[in-house]
Coordinates of C-alpha atoms in Angstrom, one line a residue:
M57 CA 13.7 -4.1 -32.8
Q58 CA 12.4 -0.8 -34.3
T59 CA 11.3 1.4 -31.4
D60 CA 9.9 4.2 -33.6
R61 CA 7.1 2.0 -34.8
P62 CA 3.6 3.1 -33.7
A63 CA 2.4 0.9 -30.8
E64 CA -1.0 0.5 -32.5
N65 CA 0.6 -2.0 -34.8
V66 CA -0.4 -5.2 -33.0
F67 CA 1.5 -7.7 -35.2
S68 CA 3.4 -7.8 -38.5
L69 CA 3.2 -11.2 -40.2
T70 CA 5.2 -9.9 -43.1
E71 CA 8.1 -8.8 -41.0
L72 CA 8.1 -12.1 -39.0
L73 CA 8.0 -14.1 -42.1
E74 CA 11.0 -12.1 -43.5
K75 CA 12.9 -13.1 -40.3
L76 CA 12.0 -16.8 -40.9
D77 CA 12.8 -16.8 -44.7
G78 CA 9.1 -17.2 -45.5
D79 CA 8.6 -20.4 -43.5
I80 CA 5.0 -20.2 -42.4
E81 CA 5.0 -23.5 -40.6
T82 CA 7.9 -22.5 -38.4
C83 CA 6.3 -19.2 -37.9
K84 CA 3.1 -20.8 -36.7
S85 CA 5.0 -23.1 -34.4
I86 CA 7.0 -20.4 -32.8
V87 CA 4.0 -18.1 -32.3
S88 CA 2.0 -20.9 -30.8
S89 CA 4.7 -21.7 -28.3
A90 CA 5.2 -18.1 -27.4
M91 CA 1.5 -17.5 -26.9
Q92 CA 1.4 -20.4 -24.4
R93 CA 4.4 -19.0 -22.5
F94 CA 2.9 -15.6 -22.5
T95 CA -0.2 -17.0 -20.7
T96 CA 2.1 -18.3 -17.9
Y97 CA 4.0 -15.0 -17.8
F98 CA 0.9 -13.0 -17.4
Q99 CA -0.3 -15.2 -14.5
D100 CA 3.2 -14.9 -12.9
I101 CA 3.1 -11.1 -13.2
Q102 CA -0.3 -10.9 -11.5
K103 CA 0.8 -13.2 -8.7
A104 CA 4.1 -11.3 -8.3
A105 CA 2.3 -7.9 -8.2
S106 CA -0.1 -9.2 -5.6
A107 CA 2.8 -10.3 -3.5
N108 CA 4.7 -7.0 -4.1
N109 CA 7.5 -9.0 -5.8
L110 CA 8.9 -6.4 -8.2
K111 CA 11.9 -8.6 -9.1
T112 CA 9.5 -11.2 -10.7
V113 CA 7.4 -8.5 -12.3
I114 CA 10.6 -7.1 -13.9
E115 CA 11.9 -10.5 -15.0
K116 CA 8.6 -11.5 -16.6
A117 CA 8.0 -8.2 -18.3
H118 CA 11.5 -8.4 -19.7
A119 CA 10.9 -11.9 -21.0
I120 CA 7.7 -10.8 -22.7
K121 CA 9.4 -7.8 -24.1
G122 CA 12.2 -9.9 -25.7
A123 CA 9.9 -12.5 -27.2
A124 CA 7.3 -9.9 -28.4
G125 CA 10.1 -7.9 -30.1
N126 CA 11.4 -10.9 -31.9
L127 CA 8.0 -12.0 -33.0
C128 CA 6.9 -8.5 -34.2
F129 CA 4.2 -8.2 -31.6
Y130 CA 4.7 -4.4 -31.5
E131 CA 2.0 -3.3 -29.0
L132 CA 2.8 -6.1 -26.6
Y133 CA 6.5 -5.1 -26.9
A134 CA 5.8 -1.5 -26.1
A135 CA 3.6 -2.3 -23.1
S136 CA 6.0 -4.8 -21.6
A137 CA 8.9 -2.4 -22.0
K138 CA 6.9 0.3 -20.2
L139 CA 6.0 -2.1 -17.4
E140 CA 9.6 -3.2 -17.0
E141 CA 10.8 0.5 -16.9
I142 CA 8.1 1.4 -14.3
A143 CA 8.8 -1.6 -12.1
E144 CA 12.6 -1.0 -12.2
Q145 CA 11.9 2.5 -10.8
S146 CA 9.3 1.5 -8.3
T147 CA 9.4 0.5 -4.6
S148 CA 5.9 -1.0 -4.7
A149 CA 4.1 -3.2 -7.2
E150 CA 1.0 -1.0 -6.6
S151 CA 2.6 1.7 -8.7
C152 CA 2.8 -0.8 -11.6
Q153 CA -0.9 -1.5 -11.8
A154 CA -1.7 1.0 -14.6
A155 CA 1.2 -0.5 -16.7
I156 CA 0.0 -4.0 -15.9
E157 CA -3.4 -3.1 -17.1
Q158 CA -1.9 -1.7 -20.4
L159 CA 0.0 -4.9 -20.8
N160 CA -3.2 -6.9 -20.3
I161 CA -5.0 -4.7 -22.9
A162 CA -2.1 -5.3 -25.4
W163 CA -2.3 -9.0 -24.7
D164 CA -6.1 -9.1 -25.3
K165 CA -5.7 -7.3 -28.6
L166 CA -3.1 -9.7 -29.7
Q167 CA -5.2 -12.7 -28.7
N168 CA -8.1 -11.2 -30.7
T169 CA -6.1 -10.5 -33.8
N170 CA -6.2 -12.9 -36.7
L171 CA -2.5 -13.5 -36.9
W172 CA -2.5 -15.4 -40.2
E173 CA -4.2 -12.9 -42.5

């Protein structure tokens, strides 16, 4: 995963297709599955933060980071990496709220992006 990429790059279909040897159907299937999982992960992060469960916040942020990186969802990758980093250094989920909000913004952008152009 390239970390020097500007975070404003929401998604690179070209790069993901390169990873999948140009197989658009596999690409669509993998992205669809990941988007469904992300919805659950975001719900889990919100619940965990409300319960001050940093371990779960870290685990779910890490899971999002890994999948987002592999799928070339660059802004979501950067936001989840930041949340994971902050949560690992925190003693309270309250200190993660700004990073959670940034993660939600990145998620909203991704959901509102036409991924197949």
